Amino acid sequence: MTGTTVAMNGKAKKGGIAKAKKFDFKPVNHAEFAEKGMALYRAPSLLQPHRAREAILDAHEGRIPPMLGYYMGLSSPPLAKVVAQLGYDLVWIDWEHASTNVETMTQMVHDVQFFSEGRSHAIVRVPGHDHAAIGFALDAGASIVVPQVDTVEQARHIVSAAKFGAIRNGTRSAPPARFMPGLSDKPVDPSKTLHECVNDQAAIIIQIETLQAIQNLDEILTECGEYIDSVWLGSLDARVSMGLSGMGGAEPEWLEAVALFESTLTKHNQAVSGFALGTPEVKAMLSRGKSFLMVAADFVSIVGNGLQDLASSRTDFKQQSQVGIYKRIDV
């Protein structure tokens, strides 16, 4: 390597502009995606993070369709076991806003990976930028979503906490009881160490949730873009940070911020992710340019279906006396 180029089997940067990512793993047959789905990208052990970095890049560059995800906002291992069997490409486990501890988060990750037999990949939104929390989620075998990334200094810290190897400024501690010798420590690429491979398996998705973050995104991707696999615009938080209300709007300052966000992503050829819920027209608008989409959510299904079922039941079951409804048989 020369000059300012830094690489980790990922997206090298030189002169501030990101080059294409490259992975040394055995290539997948993209024509099999319709049949096998994300099982094409599973790791040698279901306790490891799957090849999510590679899958996101393939979706971004159109080799496979956009990956479809299920958002779990409820802290519930039994529900995770059910969702894992539905066939979603990704299952998002929200550790930021749910009443979840480390053990429950770990159990839910294992439930997703094992009950889906590797067909669904677990992604954990960690609660902030804490070094230990990032390690807990990755040790469980998930990729990570990191909220509220505002500055390049925060991005550097996140990457450092997520990667093994001081040679790459990584400060993640190797977990001896997670990738156990002879059981779960087989590398994807036998020519590399397990920890080199895992660095290239687990994805880092950052959430841009303030106007400051949008304005700093170019610097963030220039400095850390080789390690960041997808960017998520948190529209609600960003709008709140700007003194605006609601999820959508056409205020000039908001449209200007979104235009800057999208321009920066194009400059760095960066994959994008986000929600795509609502009517077909809304889904089409929200999915524009995104390589993975959250298309279902537990709170939407439970609350929406629950309210609809309750309303219809109020109509179906009228007030009436139940006395004498059943026929009496004298014995």
Short mmCIF file of C-alpha atoms in Angstrom, two decimals:
data_model
loop_
_atom_site.label_atom_id
_atom_site.label_comp_id
_atom_site.label_asym_id
_atom_site.label_seq_id
_atom_site.Cartn_x
_atom_site.Cartn_y
_atom_site.Cartn_z
CA MET A 1 0.00 0.00 0.00
CA THR A 2 1.18 3.50 -0.73
CA GLY A 3 0.00 6.99 -0.04
CA THR A 4 -3.26 7.34 1.86
CA THR A 5 -4.76 4.04 0.72
CA VAL A 6 -6.04 1.76 3.49
CA ALA A 7 -7.62 -1.60 2.77
CA MET A 8 -9.05 -4.53 4.68
CA ASN A 9 -10.45 -6.71 1.89
CA GLY A 10 -12.94 -3.89 1.69
CA LYS A 11 -13.45 -0.54 0.07
CA ALA A 12 -10.10 1.22 -0.24
CA LYS A 13 -9.94 4.98 -0.21
CA LYS A 14 -7.46 7.21 -1.94
CA GLY A 15 -7.69 10.93 -2.19
CA GLY A 16 -10.98 10.79 -0.28
CA ILE A 17 -12.95 8.86 -2.93
CA ALA A 18 -13.96 5.27 -2.18
CA LYS A 19 -12.95 2.50 -4.56
CA ALA A 20 -14.95 -0.68 -5.12
CA LYS A 21 -14.96 -3.27 -2.35
CA LYS A 22 -13.38 -6.61 -3.04
CA PHE A 23 -13.71 -9.82 -1.05
CA ASP A 24 -11.50 -12.88 -1.26
CA PHE A 25 -14.17 -15.36 -0.15
CA LYS A 26 -15.26 -18.15 -2.44
CA PRO A 27 -17.75 -16.44 -4.78
CA VAL A 28 -21.42 -17.27 -4.52
CA ASN A 29 -23.57 -18.26 -7.49
CA HIS A 30 -25.91 -15.29 -7.65
CA ALA A 31 -28.29 -17.20 -9.93
CA GLU A 32 -29.12 -19.41 -6.95
CA PHE A 33 -30.33 -16.52 -4.79
CA ALA A 34 -34.00 -16.99 -5.72
CA GLU A 35 -33.81 -20.58 -4.44
CA LYS A 36 -31.33 -20.38 -1.57
CA GLY A 37 -31.52 -16.75 -0.51
CA MET A 38 -29.15 -15.60 2.19
CA ALA A 39 -28.05 -19.16 2.87
CA LEU A 40 -25.58 -18.48 0.05
CA TYR A 41 -23.82 -16.06 2.40
CA ARG A 42 -23.90 -18.08 5.61
CA ALA A 43 -20.74 -18.53 7.64
CA PRO A 44 -19.10 -21.92 8.29
CA SER A 45 -20.68 -21.79 11.77
CA LEU A 46 -24.06 -20.34 12.67
CA LEU A 47 -22.35 -18.81 15.70
CA GLN A 48 -20.34 -16.55 13.42
CA PRO A 49 -21.60 -13.43 11.69
CA HIS A 50 -22.57 -14.35 8.15
CA ARG A 51 -21.06 -12.81 5.00
CA ALA A 52 -23.29 -9.76 5.37
CA ARG A 53 -20.74 -7.26 4.04
CA GLU A 54 -20.53 -9.16 0.78
CA ALA A 55 -24.32 -9.59 0.53
CA ILE A 56 -24.95 -5.86 1.01
CA LEU A 57 -22.43 -5.04 -1.70
CA ASP A 58 -23.98 -7.57 -4.08
CA ALA A 59 -27.42 -6.10 -3.52
CA HIS A 60 -26.10 -2.55 -3.95
CA GLU A 61 -24.47 -3.45 -7.26
CA GLY A 62 -27.49 -5.40 -8.50
CA ARG A 63 -26.15 -8.96 -8.46
CA ILE A 64 -28.98 -9.99 -6.13
CA PRO A 65 -32.31 -8.29 -5.31
CA PRO A 66 -32.57 -5.88 -2.37
CA MET A 67 -32.49 -7.79 0.90
CA LEU A 68 -35.76 -7.76 2.80
CA GLY A 69 -35.80 -7.48 6.56
CA TYR A 70 -38.10 -7.87 9.56
CA TYR A 71 -37.74 -5.31 12.34
CA MET A 72 -38.06 -6.67 15.88
CA GLY A 73 -38.67 -3.89 18.38
CA LEU A 74 -39.96 -6.25 21.07
CA SER A 75 -37.55 -8.06 23.36
CA SER A 76 -38.84 -11.61 22.88
CA PRO A 77 -36.83 -14.77 22.14
CA PRO A 78 -40.02 -16.81 21.51
CA LEU A 79 -41.07 -14.27 18.85
CA ALA A 80 -37.56 -14.36 17.35
CA LYS A 81 -37.88 -18.13 16.93
CA VAL A 82 -41.07 -17.64 14.91
CA VAL A 83 -39.76 -14.73 12.82
CA ALA A 84 -36.65 -16.77 11.98
CA GLN A 85 -38.84 -19.29 10.17
CA LEU A 86 -40.66 -16.74 7.97
CA GLY A 87 -37.93 -16.46 5.35
CA TYR A 88 -36.79 -12.84 5.70
CA ASP A 89 -33.23 -12.16 4.55
CA LEU A 90 -32.44 -10.08 7.61
CA VAL A 91 -33.91 -9.83 11.10
CA TRP A 92 -33.22 -6.57 12.94
CA ILE A 93 -33.02 -6.93 16.73
CA ASP A 94 -33.43 -3.54 18.38
CA TRP A 95 -31.22 -3.27 21.45
CA GLU A 96 -31.35 0.53 21.47
CA HIS A 97 -35.01 1.07 22.32
CA ALA A 98 -36.08 -2.32 23.71
CA SER A 99 -35.85 -3.53 27.31
CA THR A 100 -33.17 -6.06 26.37
CA ASN A 101 -30.14 -7.26 28.30
CA VAL A 102 -27.02 -8.91 26.89
CA GLU A 103 -28.30 -12.43 27.49
CA THR A 104 -31.64 -11.81 25.79
CA MET A 105 -30.01 -10.09 22.82
CA THR A 106 -27.60 -13.01 22.43
CA GLN A 107 -30.42 -15.54 22.66
CA MET A 108 -32.43 -13.71 20.00
CA VAL A 109 -29.43 -13.61 17.64
CA HIS A 110 -28.89 -17.34 18.09
CA ASP A 111 -32.61 -18.00 17.60
CA VAL A 112 -32.58 -16.10 14.30
CA GLN A 113 -29.46 -17.76 12.95
CA PHE A 114 -30.22 -21.31 14.10
CA PHE A 115 -33.98 -21.53 13.58
CA SER A 116 -33.55 -20.12 10.08
CA GLU A 117 -30.62 -22.49 9.47
CA GLY A 118 -28.63 -19.55 8.15
CA ARG A 119 -31.31 -18.27 5.75
CA SER A 120 -31.88 -15.17 7.89
CA HIS A 121 -29.02 -12.99 9.11
CA ALA A 122 -29.27 -11.28 12.49
CA ILE A 123 -28.56 -7.55 12.69
CA VAL A 124 -28.46 -5.86 16.10
CA ARG A 125 -28.95 -2.14 16.62
CA VAL A 126 -26.63 -1.51 19.53
CA PRO A 127 -27.49 1.01 22.28
CA GLY A 128 -25.12 3.79 21.35
CA HIS A 129 -21.38 3.65 20.71
CA ASP A 130 -20.26 1.68 23.76
CA HIS A 131 -17.22 -0.46 22.97
CA ALA A 132 -18.50 -3.38 25.05
CA ALA A 133 -22.00 -3.34 23.52
CA ILE A 134 -20.57 -3.43 20.00
CA GLY A 135 -18.45 -6.42 20.99
CA PHE A 136 -21.36 -8.22 22.67
CA ALA A 137 -23.48 -8.03 19.49
CA LEU A 138 -20.66 -9.14 17.20
CA ASP A 139 -19.65 -11.92 19.59
CA ALA A 140 -23.23 -13.19 19.48
CA GLY A 141 -22.83 -13.65 15.71
CA ALA A 142 -24.68 -10.59 14.41
CA SER A 143 -23.86 -7.66 12.20
CA ILE A 144 -24.47 -4.25 13.77
CA VAL A 145 -26.44 -1.06 13.24
CA VAL A 146 -24.97 1.90 15.14
CA PRO A 147 -27.27 4.85 15.84
CA GLN A 148 -26.55 8.57 16.02
CA VAL A 149 -23.23 8.71 14.20
CA ASP A 150 -22.57 12.44 13.94
CA THR A 151 -18.81 12.86 13.51
CA VAL A 152 -15.78 11.22 11.96
CA GLU A 153 -14.33 10.75 15.46
CA GLN A 154 -17.37 8.68 16.44
CA ALA A 155 -17.10 6.66 13.23
CA ARG A 156 -13.44 5.90 13.89
CA HIS A 157 -14.30 4.70 17.40
CA ILE A 158 -17.08 2.45 16.10
CA VAL A 159 -14.84 0.86 13.48
CA SER A 160 -12.09 0.35 16.03
CA ALA A 161 -14.48 -1.36 18.45
CA ALA A 162 -15.85 -3.62 15.69
CA LYS A 163 -12.60 -4.87 14.15
CA PHE A 164 -9.89 -7.26 15.31
CA GLY A 165 -6.24 -6.32 14.89
CA ALA A 166 -4.25 -3.29 15.98
CA ILE A 167 -2.68 -3.22 12.51
CA ARG A 168 -6.09 -1.95 11.37
CA ASN A 169 -6.59 0.22 14.46
CA GLY A 170 -8.97 -2.45 15.70
CA THR A 171 -9.48 -2.77 19.44
CA ARG A 172 -12.05 -5.57 19.53
CA SER A 173 -11.10 -8.32 21.96
CA ALA A 174 -10.98 -11.91 20.64
CA PRO A 175 -13.76 -13.95 22.34
CA PRO A 176 -12.28 -17.36 23.29
CA ALA A 177 -15.59 -18.86 24.41
CA ARG A 178 -17.49 -17.79 21.27
CA PHE A 179 -15.46 -19.15 18.36
CA MET A 180 -14.41 -22.40 20.02
CA PRO A 181 -11.50 -24.46 18.62
CA GLY A 182 -12.70 -27.30 16.43
CA LEU A 183 -16.36 -26.29 16.73
CA SER A 184 -17.06 -22.77 15.51
CA ASP A 185 -13.66 -21.41 14.53
CA LYS A 186 -13.49 -22.54 10.89
CA PRO A 187 -12.61 -19.56 8.67
CA VAL A 188 -14.48 -18.78 5.45
CA ASP A 189 -11.14 -18.46 3.69
CA PRO A 190 -8.65 -21.14 4.91
CA SER A 191 -5.73 -18.96 3.79
CA LYS A 192 -6.64 -16.36 6.43
CA THR A 193 -7.09 -16.40 10.18
CA LEU A 194 -10.57 -16.68 11.63
CA HIS A 195 -10.38 -13.11 12.92
CA GLU A 196 -9.36 -11.71 9.53
CA CYS A 197 -12.34 -13.47 8.00
CA VAL A 198 -14.80 -12.33 10.66
CA ASN A 199 -13.65 -8.74 10.08
CA ASP A 200 -14.90 -9.13 6.52
CA GLN A 201 -18.08 -11.02 7.41
CA ALA A 202 -19.90 -8.79 9.90
CA ALA A 203 -21.39 -5.61 8.46
CA ILE A 204 -21.38 -2.15 10.02
CA ILE A 205 -24.42 -0.01 9.25
CA ILE A 206 -24.40 3.54 10.57
CA GLN A 207 -27.45 5.69 11.17
CA ILE A 208 -27.29 9.37 10.21
CA GLU A 209 -29.85 11.08 12.43
CA THR A 210 -29.01 14.79 12.65
CA LEU A 211 -28.33 17.65 10.28
CA GLN A 212 -24.80 17.75 11.68
CA ALA A 213 -24.33 14.10 10.69
CA ILE A 214 -25.59 14.77 7.16
CA GLN A 215 -23.13 17.66 6.86
CA ASN A 216 -20.29 15.47 8.20
CA LEU A 217 -21.14 12.37 6.15
CA ASP A 218 -18.63 13.14 3.40
CA GLU A 219 -15.80 13.30 5.95
CA ILE A 220 -17.08 10.15 7.70
CA LEU A 221 -17.10 8.15 4.47
CA THR A 222 -13.78 9.60 3.33
CA GLU A 223 -12.08 8.48 6.54
CA CYS A 224 -14.01 5.30 7.38
CA GLY A 225 -15.91 4.35 4.25
CA GLU A 226 -13.91 1.18 3.62
CA TYR A 227 -15.37 -0.28 6.80
CA ILE A 228 -18.93 1.10 6.61
CA ASP A 229 -21.20 -1.18 4.62
CA SER A 230 -24.46 0.75 4.57
CA VAL A 231 -25.84 4.11 5.67
CA TRP A 232 -29.34 4.60 7.08
CA LEU A 233 -30.97 8.03 7.20
CA GLY A 234 -32.98 8.28 10.41
CA SER A 235 -35.52 10.72 9.02
CA LEU A 236 -37.56 11.21 12.18
CA ASP A 237 -34.59 12.01 14.41
CA ALA A 238 -32.98 14.13 11.71
CA ARG A 239 -36.12 16.17 11.27
CA VAL A 240 -36.51 16.59 15.02
CA SER A 241 -32.89 17.78 15.19
CA MET A 242 -33.83 20.46 12.66
CA GLY A 243 -36.90 21.60 14.57
CA LEU A 244 -39.26 19.86 12.15
CA SER A 245 -42.03 17.42 12.99
CA GLY A 246 -43.22 14.10 11.65
CA MET A 247 -41.64 11.52 9.38
CA GLY A 248 -42.09 13.34 6.08
CA GLY A 249 -42.29 16.85 4.75
CA ALA A 250 -41.28 19.13 1.93
CA GLU A 251 -39.77 22.03 3.82
CA PRO A 252 -36.94 23.64 1.81
CA GLU A 253 -34.35 23.00 4.53
CA TRP A 254 -35.33 19.32 4.71
CA LEU A 255 -35.21 18.83 0.95
CA GLU A 256 -31.80 20.51 0.91
CA ALA A 257 -30.55 18.17 3.65
CA VAL A 258 -31.85 15.06 1.85
CA ALA A 259 -30.25 16.22 -1.40
CA LEU A 260 -26.90 16.63 0.37
CA PHE A 261 -27.27 13.17 1.95
CA GLU A 262 -28.01 11.52 -1.40
CA SER A 263 -25.26 13.41 -3.21
CA THR A 264 -22.70 12.27 -0.64
CA LEU A 265 -23.78 8.65 -1.00
CA THR A 266 -23.42 8.88 -4.77
CA LYS A 267 -19.96 10.42 -4.45
CA HIS A 268 -18.79 7.47 -2.35
CA ASN A 269 -20.83 4.79 -4.16
CA GLN A 270 -22.22 3.88 -0.74
CA ALA A 271 -24.95 1.31 -0.11
CA VAL A 272 -28.10 2.62 1.60
CA SER A 273 -30.69 1.00 3.84
CA GLY A 274 -34.01 1.98 5.39
CA PHE A 275 -37.65 1.24 6.11
CA ALA A 276 -40.09 0.54 3.27
CA LEU A 277 -43.48 0.29 4.99
CA GLY A 278 -46.89 1.54 3.89
CA THR A 279 -48.85 1.65 0.66
CA PRO A 280 -47.27 0.39 -2.59
CA GLU A 281 -46.66 3.99 -3.63
CA VAL A 282 -44.96 4.83 -0.33
CA LYS A 283 -42.90 1.64 -0.45
CA ALA A 284 -41.71 2.47 -3.96
CA MET A 285 -40.65 5.94 -2.84
CA LEU A 286 -38.90 4.75 0.34
CA SER A 287 -37.07 1.89 -1.39
CA ARG A 288 -35.42 4.11 -3.99
CA GLY A 289 -31.67 3.44 -4.11
CA LYS A 290 -31.64 1.10 -1.13
CA SER A 291 -29.90 -2.28 -1.03
CA PHE A 292 -31.69 -3.59 2.02
CA LEU A 293 -35.11 -2.72 3.33
CA MET A 294 -37.06 -3.27 6.51
CA VAL A 295 -40.43 -4.27 5.04
CA ALA A 296 -42.19 -5.62 8.14
CA ALA A 297 -42.12 -4.97 11.87
CA ASP A 298 -43.51 -6.67 14.93
CA PHE A 299 -45.06 -3.52 16.38
CA VAL A 300 -46.75 -2.71 13.06
CA SER A 301 -48.18 -6.21 12.67
CA ILE A 302 -49.24 -6.59 16.28
CA VAL A 303 -50.66 -3.10 16.75
CA GLY A 304 -52.17 -2.79 13.27
CA ASN A 305 -53.70 -6.25 13.14
CA GLY A 306 -54.71 -6.05 16.77
CA LEU A 307 -56.62 -2.81 16.27
CA GLN A 308 -58.27 -4.09 13.08
CA ASP A 309 -59.28 -7.35 14.74
CA LEU A 310 -60.65 -5.50 17.75
CA ALA A 311 -62.66 -3.08 15.60
CA SER A 312 -64.16 -5.87 13.50
CA SER A 313 -64.91 -7.91 16.60
CA ARG A 314 -66.79 -4.97 18.16
CA THR A 315 -69.02 -5.09 15.09
CA ASP A 316 -69.33 -8.88 14.94
CA PHE A 317 -70.18 -9.46 18.58
CA LYS A 318 -73.18 -7.38 19.65
CA GLN A 319 -74.48 -6.84 23.12
CA GLN A 320 -76.94 -9.57 24.05
CA SER A 321 -77.92 -11.73 26.95
CA GLN A 322 -76.15 -15.08 26.99
CA VAL A 323 -78.64 -16.56 29.47
CA GLY A 324 -80.19 -19.77 28.13
CA ILE A 325 -78.15 -19.85 24.94
CA TYR A 326 -77.06 -23.44 25.51
CA LYS A 327 -79.64 -26.22 25.44
CA ARG A 328 -80.13 -27.85 28.80
CA ILE A 329 -80.26 -31.62 29.02
CA ASP A 330 -81.81 -33.04 32.15
CA VAL A 331 -80.21 -36.30 33.36
#
